Coordinates of C-alpha atoms in Angstrom, one line a residue:
Chain A
M1 CA 43.4 61.2 321.4
S2 CA 45.2 62.0 318.2
E3 CA 44.0 60.5 315.0
E4 CA 46.5 58.3 313.2
P5 CA 47.1 59.7 309.7
S6 CA 45.7 57.6 306.9
T7 CA 48.3 55.9 304.8
L8 CA 47.7 55.0 301.2
A9 CA 48.4 51.4 302.0
D10 CA 45.1 51.3 304.0
I11 CA 43.1 52.2 301.0
P12 CA 42.0 49.3 298.9
G13 CA 41.8 49.5 295.1
L14 CA 44.5 52.0 294.5
L15 CA 46.5 51.6 291.4
R16 CA 49.8 53.4 291.6
I17 CA 53.2 52.8 290.0
E18 CA 54.5 51.8 293.5
N19 CA 52.1 48.9 293.9
A20 CA 51.2 47.9 290.4
G21 CA 54.2 48.6 288.2
K22 CA 54.3 49.9 284.7
E23 CA 53.3 46.7 282.9
E24 CA 50.3 46.1 285.2
L25 CA 49.1 49.7 284.8
T26 CA 49.4 49.4 281.0
A27 CA 47.5 46.1 281.1
H28 CA 44.7 47.7 283.2
C29 CA 44.5 50.6 280.7
M30 CA 44.3 48.1 277.8
E31 CA 41.5 46.3 279.4
L32 CA 39.6 49.6 279.8
T33 CA 40.2 50.5 276.2
H34 CA 37.4 49.4 273.8
A35 CA 37.0 50.1 270.1
V36 CA 33.5 51.6 270.6
Y37 CA 31.5 52.8 273.6
P38 CA 27.7 52.7 274.0
H39 CA 26.1 56.1 274.1
H40 CA 24.7 55.6 277.6
Q41 CA 28.2 54.8 278.9
V42 CA 29.7 58.0 277.5
Y43 CA 26.7 60.3 278.0
G44 CA 24.6 58.6 280.6
R45 CA 25.5 60.4 283.8
Y46 CA 27.6 63.3 282.4
C47 CA 27.4 65.0 279.1
T48 CA 30.6 66.7 278.1
I49 CA 31.3 68.2 274.7
H50 CA 34.1 70.4 273.4
E51 CA 34.9 72.5 270.3
Y52 CA 37.6 74.6 268.8
V53 CA 36.7 78.2 268.0
D54 CA 38.9 80.5 265.9
C55 CA 38.4 83.5 268.2
P56 CA 40.5 84.9 271.0
P57 CA 39.7 83.3 274.4
E58 CA 39.2 86.5 276.3
Q59 CA 36.6 87.6 273.8
V60 CA 34.9 84.2 273.8
Y61 CA 34.7 84.3 277.6
D62 CA 33.3 87.9 277.5
Y63 CA 30.6 86.8 275.1
L64 CA 29.6 83.8 277.1
R65 CA 29.5 85.6 280.5
Q66 CA 26.8 87.9 279.2
G67 CA 23.8 85.6 279.7
H68 CA 21.5 87.4 277.1
H69 CA 23.7 85.9 274.4
L70 CA 22.1 82.6 275.1
E71 CA 19.3 83.9 272.9
E72 CA 21.7 83.9 270.0
W73 CA 23.4 80.6 270.2
T74 CA 21.0 78.2 272.0
C75 CA 18.3 76.5 270.0
S76 CA 15.4 77.5 272.2
L77 CA 16.2 79.9 275.1
R78 CA 14.5 83.3 274.3
D79 CA 13.1 86.6 275.7
F80 CA 15.3 86.9 278.8
A81 CA 14.4 89.7 281.1
P82 CA 15.3 90.5 284.7
S83 CA 13.3 88.5 287.2
G84 CA 13.3 91.0 289.9
T85 CA 15.9 89.0 291.9
P86 CA 19.4 90.6 291.3
G87 CA 21.4 88.4 288.8
L88 CA 18.5 86.1 288.1
W89 CA 17.0 86.3 284.6
V90 CA 13.9 84.6 283.3
G91 CA 13.1 83.7 279.7
H92 CA 11.2 81.1 277.7
D93 CA 12.5 77.7 276.7
R94 CA 10.7 77.2 273.5
L95 CA 11.4 73.5 273.6
E96 CA 8.0 73.4 275.2
N97 CA 5.1 75.8 275.1
D98 CA 4.6 78.2 278.0
T99 CA 7.8 77.0 279.7
R100 CA 9.8 79.6 281.7
I101 CA 13.5 79.1 282.3
Y102 CA 15.3 80.9 285.1
C103 CA 19.0 81.5 284.7
E104 CA 21.9 83.0 286.7
V105 CA 25.4 83.3 285.3
V106 CA 28.3 82.5 287.6
A107 CA 31.5 83.5 285.9
N108 CA 35.1 83.5 286.9
P109 CA 37.4 85.7 284.7
A110 CA 40.6 84.3 286.0
A111 CA 39.7 80.7 285.2
M112 CA 37.5 81.8 282.2
T113 CA 34.7 79.6 283.5
V114 CA 31.1 80.5 282.8
D115 CA 28.4 78.4 284.5
Y116 CA 24.7 78.9 283.8
H117 CA 22.6 77.9 286.9
C118 CA 19.2 77.2 285.5
A119 CA 15.8 75.6 286.2
W120 CA 12.5 75.3 284.5
D121 CA 9.3 76.8 286.0
Q122 CA 10.9 78.3 289.2
G123 CA 13.9 80.3 290.2
E124 CA 14.4 79.3 293.9
K125 CA 16.4 76.2 293.3
L126 CA 18.7 76.4 290.2
W127 CA 19.7 72.7 289.8
M128 CA 20.1 72.5 286.0
I129 CA 23.7 73.7 285.6
Y130 CA 25.7 74.2 282.4
L131 CA 29.4 74.2 283.1
M132 CA 31.5 75.9 280.4
R133 CA 35.1 76.7 280.3
V134 CA 37.2 78.6 277.8
V135 CA 40.8 77.4 277.3
P136 CA 43.4 79.3 275.2
A137 CA 44.0 77.1 272.2
R138 CA 47.6 78.3 272.2
L139 CA 48.2 76.4 275.4
V140 CA 46.5 73.1 274.5
L141 CA 46.5 72.9 270.8
G142 CA 49.4 75.2 269.9
E143 CA 47.3 77.5 267.7
Q144 CA 45.4 80.7 268.1
G145 CA 41.8 80.7 269.2
S146 CA 39.9 78.9 271.9
V147 CA 38.8 75.5 273.1
I148 CA 35.4 75.5 274.8
T149 CA 34.3 72.6 277.0
W150 CA 30.7 72.2 278.2
T151 CA 29.6 69.7 280.8
N152 CA 26.2 68.8 282.2
C153 CA 25.7 66.4 285.1
R154 CA 22.6 64.3 285.5
H155 CA 21.0 65.8 288.6
P156 CA 18.3 63.6 289.9
H157 CA 15.7 66.3 289.1
Y158 CA 16.3 65.5 285.4
D159 CA 14.6 62.2 286.0
A160 CA 11.7 63.6 288.1
N161 CA 10.3 67.1 288.2
P162 CA 10.8 68.3 291.8
Y163 CA 8.0 70.9 291.4
P164 CA 5.3 69.3 289.2
E165 CA 2.8 71.8 290.6
K166 CA 4.7 74.7 288.9
A167 CA 4.4 73.2 285.4
P168 CA 2.2 75.3 283.1
R169 CA 0.0 72.1 282.5
P170 CA 0.1 68.6 283.8
D171 CA 1.0 67.0 280.4
R172 CA 3.9 69.3 279.6
P173 CA 6.9 67.1 278.9
W174 CA 9.8 67.4 281.3
V175 CA 13.3 68.7 280.4
G176 CA 14.9 65.4 281.7
D177 CA 13.0 63.5 279.1
Y178 CA 15.5 64.9 276.6
W179 CA 18.6 63.8 278.5
D180 CA 19.5 61.2 275.9
L181 CA 19.5 64.0 273.2
F182 CA 21.7 66.3 275.2
Y183 CA 24.9 65.3 273.3
A184 CA 23.1 66.0 270.0
G185 CA 21.3 69.1 271.1
H186 CA 24.3 70.7 272.8
T187 CA 26.4 69.9 269.8
L188 CA 24.0 71.8 267.6
E189 CA 24.2 74.7 270.0
M190 CA 28.0 74.6 270.2
N191 CA 28.0 74.7 266.4
N192 CA 25.9 77.8 266.5
L193 CA 28.2 79.4 269.1
K194 CA 31.2 78.6 266.9
A195 CA 29.6 79.9 263.8
I196 CA 28.5 83.2 265.4
L197 CA 31.9 83.9 267.1
E198 CA 34.0 82.9 264.1
H199 CA 31.9 84.9 261.6
R200 CA 32.1 88.1 263.7
H201 CA 35.7 87.7 264.6
R202 CA 36.7 87.0 261.0
N203 CA 34.8 90.1 259.7
G204 CA 36.0 92.4 262.4
L205 CA 32.5 92.9 263.8
P206 CA 31.7 93.4 267.5
L207 CA 31.3 90.0 269.1
G208 CA 28.4 90.8 271.4
V209 CA 25.0 92.5 271.1
A210 CA 23.0 94.6 273.5
P211 CA 20.4 92.8 275.5
A212 CA 16.9 93.2 274.1
R213 CA 15.6 94.1 277.6
P214 CA 18.3 96.0 279.3
V215 CA 18.5 95.8 283.0
T216 CA 18.9 99.1 284.9
R217 CA 22.0 98.8 287.1
Chain B
M1 CA 33.1 37.2 236.2
T2 CA 34.0 33.6 237.1
A3 CA 32.7 32.7 240.6
V4 CA 35.4 31.6 243.0
S5 CA 34.6 29.6 246.1
L6 CA 36.2 28.7 249.3
V7 CA 34.8 25.2 249.3
D8 CA 36.6 23.7 252.2
V9 CA 39.0 24.2 255.1
A10 CA 41.0 21.7 257.2
S11 CA 43.4 22.0 260.1
Y12 CA 46.0 20.3 262.2
L13 CA 47.1 20.9 265.7
P14 CA 50.5 19.4 266.7
G15 CA 51.0 17.2 269.7
E16 CA 49.0 17.1 272.9
P17 CA 47.5 20.2 274.5
V18 CA 50.1 22.1 276.6
P19 CA 48.5 23.4 279.9
A20 CA 48.9 26.9 281.1
E21 CA 51.1 25.7 284.0
F22 CA 53.9 25.0 281.5
Y23 CA 54.3 28.8 281.7
T24 CA 52.7 29.9 284.9
E25 CA 54.7 27.4 287.1
Y26 CA 58.0 28.0 285.3
P27 CA 60.6 29.4 287.7
A28 CA 60.7 33.2 287.7
A29 CA 57.6 33.4 285.6
E30 CA 56.1 36.9 285.3
D31 CA 52.8 36.6 287.0
K32 CA 51.7 40.2 287.6
L33 CA 49.7 40.3 284.4
R34 CA 48.1 36.9 284.5
D35 CA 44.7 38.3 285.4
H36 CA 44.5 40.9 282.7
P37 CA 42.6 40.1 279.5
M38 CA 45.5 41.3 277.4
F39 CA 47.8 38.8 278.9
K40 CA 45.4 36.3 280.4
V41 CA 46.9 32.9 279.8
P42 CA 44.8 30.6 277.6
P43 CA 44.2 27.3 279.5
S44 CA 45.7 25.3 276.6
R45 CA 47.7 25.6 273.4
H46 CA 49.7 23.2 271.2
H47 CA 53.4 23.2 270.4
V48 CA 55.2 21.9 267.4
A49 CA 57.5 19.0 268.2
A50 CA 61.2 19.7 268.2
D51 CA 61.8 18.4 264.7
E52 CA 58.4 19.4 263.2
T53 CA 58.5 21.8 260.3
N54 CA 55.9 24.0 258.6
A55 CA 55.8 21.6 255.7
D56 CA 55.1 18.7 258.1
M57 CA 52.2 20.6 259.5
V58 CA 50.8 21.6 256.1
E59 CA 51.1 18.0 254.9
R60 CA 49.0 16.8 258.0
A61 CA 46.5 19.6 257.7
V62 CA 45.8 18.8 254.1
Q63 CA 44.9 15.1 254.8
P64 CA 41.2 15.8 255.5
L65 CA 40.9 17.7 252.2
I66 CA 42.4 14.7 250.4
E67 CA 39.9 12.4 252.2
R68 CA 37.0 14.6 251.3
H69 CA 37.9 15.6 247.8
G70 CA 40.2 12.9 246.6
R71 CA 44.0 12.7 246.3
E72 CA 44.0 13.4 242.5
E73 CA 41.9 16.5 242.9
I74 CA 44.2 18.0 245.5
R75 CA 47.3 17.0 243.6
G76 CA 45.9 18.8 240.6
V77 CA 45.8 22.3 242.3
D78 CA 47.0 25.0 239.9
V79 CA 47.8 27.5 242.7
L80 CA 49.7 26.9 246.0
L81 CA 50.0 29.8 248.4
V82 CA 51.8 29.3 251.7
H83 CA 52.4 31.5 254.7
S84 CA 54.6 30.2 257.5
Q85 CA 55.8 31.7 260.8
L86 CA 58.5 31.0 261.8
P87 CA 60.1 30.2 258.5
D88 CA 62.2 27.0 258.8
L89 CA 64.7 28.5 256.4
P90 CA 65.6 32.2 256.3
F91 CA 66.0 32.3 252.5
V92 CA 63.1 30.3 251.2
G93 CA 59.5 29.6 252.3
A94 CA 57.9 26.2 252.8
G95 CA 56.0 26.3 249.5
T96 CA 58.1 24.1 247.3
E97 CA 58.7 21.6 250.1
V98 CA 54.9 21.4 250.6
A99 CA 54.6 20.8 246.8
R100 CA 57.2 18.0 247.0
R101 CA 55.5 16.3 250.0
L102 CA 52.0 16.4 248.5
G103 CA 53.1 15.6 245.0
L104 CA 51.7 18.9 243.7
N105 CA 52.7 20.5 240.4
P106 CA 51.2 24.0 240.7
E107 CA 51.6 26.5 237.9
W108 CA 51.4 29.3 240.5
L109 CA 53.4 29.0 243.8
V110 CA 53.8 31.9 246.1
D111 CA 55.4 31.9 249.6
V112 CA 53.5 34.8 251.1
A113 CA 55.6 36.6 253.7
N114 CA 53.4 39.6 254.4
A115 CA 49.9 40.0 255.8
G116 CA 50.8 38.0 259.0
C117 CA 47.8 37.1 261.1
A118 CA 45.4 38.1 258.3
S119 CA 47.4 36.4 255.5
F120 CA 44.6 33.8 255.0
V121 CA 42.4 36.7 253.8
Y122 CA 45.1 38.1 251.6
M123 CA 45.8 34.6 250.1
L124 CA 42.0 34.2 249.4
K125 CA 42.2 37.5 247.4
L126 CA 45.3 36.3 245.5
A127 CA 43.7 32.9 244.8
R128 CA 40.5 34.5 243.6
Q129 CA 42.4 36.9 241.3
I130 CA 44.5 34.1 239.8
L131 CA 41.4 31.8 239.4
T132 CA 39.4 34.6 237.8
T133 CA 42.0 35.8 235.3
T134 CA 43.9 32.7 234.2
D135 CA 43.2 29.1 233.3
A136 CA 43.8 28.0 236.8
K137 CA 40.8 26.3 238.4
T138 CA 41.9 25.3 241.9
A139 CA 44.1 26.6 244.7
L140 CA 45.4 25.4 248.0
I141 CA 46.1 28.1 250.6
C142 CA 48.1 27.2 253.7
N143 CA 48.8 28.9 257.0
A144 CA 51.4 27.3 259.3
Q145 CA 52.3 28.8 262.6
S146 CA 55.2 27.2 264.5
A147 CA 56.6 30.1 266.6
A148 CA 55.0 29.1 269.9
G149 CA 56.8 25.8 270.5
Q150 CA 60.1 27.2 269.2
W151 CA 60.5 30.8 270.2
F152 CA 58.3 31.1 273.2
T153 CA 59.6 27.9 274.9
Q154 CA 63.2 29.2 275.1
S155 CA 64.5 29.3 278.7
Q156 CA 64.6 33.1 279.1
V157 CA 61.5 33.9 276.9
R158 CA 59.3 31.2 278.5
R159 CA 59.0 33.3 281.7
L160 CA 57.7 36.4 280.0
A161 CA 54.0 37.1 280.0
Q162 CA 53.9 37.3 276.2
A163 CA 55.2 33.7 275.9
A164 CA 52.1 32.0 277.3
I165 CA 49.8 33.5 274.7
P166 CA 50.8 31.9 271.3
G167 CA 50.0 28.5 270.1
D168 CA 51.0 26.4 267.1
G169 CA 48.8 25.0 264.4
C170 CA 48.1 24.9 260.7
G171 CA 45.0 25.7 258.7
V172 CA 44.4 25.2 255.0
G173 CA 41.8 26.2 252.5
Y174 CA 40.7 24.8 249.2
V175 CA 39.5 27.3 246.6
T176 CA 37.9 26.4 243.3
T177 CA 36.2 28.1 240.3
S178 CA 32.7 27.2 241.3
S179 CA 29.7 28.9 242.9
D180 CA 29.4 26.5 245.8
A181 CA 30.5 28.9 248.5
P182 CA 31.3 32.1 246.7
I183 CA 33.9 34.6 247.9
L184 CA 31.6 37.6 247.6
D185 CA 34.3 40.2 248.1
V186 CA 37.7 40.9 249.8
E187 CA 38.8 44.2 251.3
T188 CA 42.5 44.5 251.9
R189 CA 44.8 47.3 253.0
H190 CA 48.6 47.4 253.1
I191 CA 49.6 50.2 255.5
G192 CA 53.2 51.1 255.0
E193 CA 53.0 53.7 257.7
Y194 CA 53.0 50.9 260.3
A195 CA 55.6 48.7 258.6
G196 CA 58.5 47.3 260.6
E197 CA 57.2 48.2 264.0
M198 CA 57.1 44.6 265.1
T199 CA 60.6 43.5 265.5
V200 CA 62.8 40.6 266.5
A201 CA 64.3 41.6 269.8
A202 CA 67.7 40.3 271.0
D203 CA 69.1 41.8 274.2
D204 CA 72.6 42.0 272.9
G205 CA 71.5 43.6 269.6
R206 CA 72.9 40.9 267.4
K207 CA 71.4 40.1 264.0
Y208 CA 69.3 37.0 264.2
W209 CA 71.8 35.0 262.3
E210 CA 74.8 36.1 264.3
P211 CA 76.1 33.8 267.0
G212 CA 75.3 34.9 270.6
Q213 CA 73.7 34.0 273.9
S214 CA 70.6 36.2 273.7
Q215 CA 67.3 34.5 273.0
L216 CA 65.1 36.0 270.2
R217 CA 61.6 37.2 271.0
I218 CA 59.0 39.6 269.5
G219 CA 59.9 43.1 270.4
F220 CA 57.3 45.4 272.0
S221 CA 57.7 48.5 274.0
D222 CA 54.7 49.5 276.2
A223 CA 54.1 52.5 273.9
S224 CA 54.0 50.4 270.8
V225 CA 51.6 47.8 272.5
A226 CA 49.3 50.8 273.2
K227 CA 49.6 51.9 269.6
V228 CA 49.0 48.5 268.3
L229 CA 45.9 48.2 270.5
A230 CA 44.5 51.4 269.1
R231 CA 45.2 50.4 265.5
G232 CA 43.8 47.0 265.9
N233 CA 40.7 48.4 267.5
R234 CA 40.2 50.6 264.5
L235 CA 41.5 48.6 261.6
V236 CA 39.5 45.4 261.8
P237 CA 36.1 47.0 262.3
E238 CA 37.0 49.5 259.5
V239 CA 37.8 46.8 256.9
V240 CA 34.8 44.7 257.9
T241 CA 32.5 47.8 257.7
D242 CA 33.8 48.8 254.3
L243 CA 33.4 45.3 253.0
C244 CA 29.8 45.1 254.3
R245 CA 29.1 48.5 252.8
R246 CA 30.3 47.3 249.4
L247 CA 28.1 44.2 249.7
G248 CA 25.1 46.3 250.8
V249 CA 24.7 44.6 254.1
A250 CA 24.9 45.8 257.7
T251 CA 27.6 44.4 259.9
T252 CA 24.8 43.0 262.1
D253 CA 23.9 40.8 259.1
I254 CA 27.1 38.8 259.5
D255 CA 26.1 35.3 260.6
T256 CA 29.7 34.3 261.5
L257 CA 32.7 36.5 262.0
I258 CA 36.0 34.8 262.3
T259 CA 39.1 36.8 263.1
N260 CA 42.7 36.4 264.2
Q261 CA 42.9 36.2 268.0
P262 CA 45.8 38.0 269.5
N263 CA 44.1 38.2 272.9
R264 CA 40.6 38.4 274.5
T265 CA 40.6 42.2 274.5
F266 CA 40.7 42.4 270.7
L267 CA 38.1 39.7 270.3
R268 CA 35.8 41.7 272.7
N269 CA 36.4 45.0 271.0
W270 CA 35.9 43.8 267.4
R271 CA 32.6 42.1 268.4
E272 CA 31.4 45.2 270.2
A273 CA 32.4 47.5 267.3
L274 CA 30.6 45.4 264.7
R275 CA 27.6 45.0 267.1
L276 CA 27.7 41.2 267.0
P277 CA 26.8 38.9 269.8
G278 CA 29.5 36.5 271.1
E279 CA 27.9 33.4 269.6
R280 CA 28.4 34.9 266.1
H281 CA 32.1 35.5 266.7
P282 CA 33.6 32.0 267.4
N283 CA 37.2 31.8 268.5
T284 CA 39.6 29.1 269.6
F285 CA 41.7 31.2 271.9
D286 CA 41.1 29.1 275.0
E287 CA 42.0 25.9 273.3
Y288 CA 44.8 27.0 271.0
G289 CA 46.0 30.4 272.1
N290 CA 47.1 33.1 269.5
L291 CA 47.5 31.0 266.3
F292 CA 48.8 34.0 264.3
G293 CA 47.9 33.5 260.7
A294 CA 46.6 30.0 261.2
A295 CA 43.8 31.3 263.5
I296 CA 41.3 32.1 260.8
P297 CA 41.3 28.8 258.9
I298 CA 41.6 26.7 262.1
T299 CA 38.7 28.5 263.8
L300 CA 36.6 28.3 260.6
D301 CA 37.3 24.6 260.5
R302 CA 36.3 24.2 264.1
A303 CA 33.1 26.2 263.6
L304 CA 32.2 24.0 260.6
S305 CA 32.9 20.8 262.5
S306 CA 30.8 21.8 265.4
R307 CA 28.0 22.8 262.9
R308 CA 28.0 26.4 264.0
I309 CA 27.7 27.6 260.4
E310 CA 24.7 26.8 258.3
D311 CA 24.2 26.8 254.6
G312 CA 23.5 30.2 253.3
N313 CA 25.2 31.9 256.2
L314 CA 27.2 35.1 255.5
V315 CA 30.7 34.3 256.9
V316 CA 33.3 37.1 257.2
L317 CA 36.9 36.4 257.8
A318 CA 39.0 39.3 259.0
G319 CA 42.1 40.4 260.8
F320 CA 45.1 42.6 261.0
A321 CA 48.8 41.9 260.9
H322 CA 51.9 42.6 262.9
A323 CA 51.8 46.2 264.3
G324 CA 49.0 47.2 261.9
D325 CA 50.8 47.0 258.5
F326 CA 48.0 45.1 256.9
A327 CA 44.3 44.6 257.5
G328 CA 41.8 42.6 255.5
A329 CA 38.3 41.1 255.4
A330 CA 36.7 38.5 253.1
A331 CA 33.1 37.6 252.8
V332 CA 31.9 34.1 251.8
R333 CA 28.3 32.9 251.4
W334 CA 28.8 29.6 253.0
R335 CA 27.5 26.4 251.5
G336 CA 29.1 23.2 252.8
T337 CA 30.7 20.6 250.7
R338 CA 31.6 18.3 253.5
G339 CA 28.4 16.2 253.1

């Protein structure tokens, strides 16, 4: 028996020019437009920030895809070294004492996306994912340089540590306790990233640095 | 510096309430937008009678002031400021006619034709300046709005979603050199960048005074409505915030905020932006619709009549005009003189 194809008319709640009309669409948009938005509404489930960096996009991408540079521009990720699993690095998140952070970089040169798949305390399930994308500013802002976007999604593990037994001590605060500060914390880190890239690019210096603990390939 | 006070306000609403059905059940009425806050039809509004002028409304609105303060005191005002929409005559405002009706002989008379829906705020500033720097001791400021029952009841305009929103009415304020209910400060901005973006629209492009069949209405493209929303969202909270900063108070210290009321969306957005609960932002939108410039004095009068404002309260009056060409806010430390 062949499935009848779904038609859009069967789907409730669609707002399209065919069924709503221009004025109704506009009115809907007006209703959704407020003067201010509460923090939790904007940054409650997703935290997206963005920044302009005066540095060529290919070079920005190249800097980001090398995970050891996290030691330069993040506030608290340090001492990365190979974990023994290919592609997986382990370092310290100095946000909390004795806290290990595992990280794998998943990068796509064509799209210039760099995703850091991370987790505290263990490297088997990397659920804490930082999604970054470099966009040529020429395309979107009509000027040289790059636009960087950075999104985190509130995985349920932020709200409850899935492996409490792996914590260095029972009273160690959990990374998800900081979720409400992610907008602020990530903004600080984005500012670091911008400052490093712009300084080196402006002064004709190499953008990247060698890893402190080189991995034998 | 001489203290200048807004000591009293009064208002007048013409005729009987006109129900929403006057518009919604009109043949060929646009009904797609009725459920949206931007165009949601107020249940009721008032319309001027066919032969009722702005001066008629001001005369009626001033009567409670005469009753409360005495005919001679009101007749003796040194300053008369009048804002009226629609003007009854294209070449002169209603001010001198108001003076004639009420038997006034003001040294200062200005027909204010700018500052639209926030003109009460601007006239407060003008009155305060004149009372502070001259021998003038008292001022009467008047906002008459008569567009709803004239423009928006025309046969072709009445079916438009925009027609059901406005309402007519008149609000007046009495300002004196005293410290009864001092005007603490006024913040105003004329924004030339946004001038002229609200237009009179006629489908055949004729000038408003040229003969023709087309019916005049307020001109708005979708794009400009979106722009006006963005500007209004920003401007009113900005002027109120700047005013509060100068006064050294937080916006959350405002006991009563009274604004113009173009629609429910703006009322919601301004309240949210200034972090005020609904009960501290009274409005009369459901009863009287968008009263244009008359909204602020009428809503203030209603809030006082219903005892929503107590002595010592910080009252802020604020709004923006037209497509954003003016924004203003005034702060008054309220002390009632109504007894």
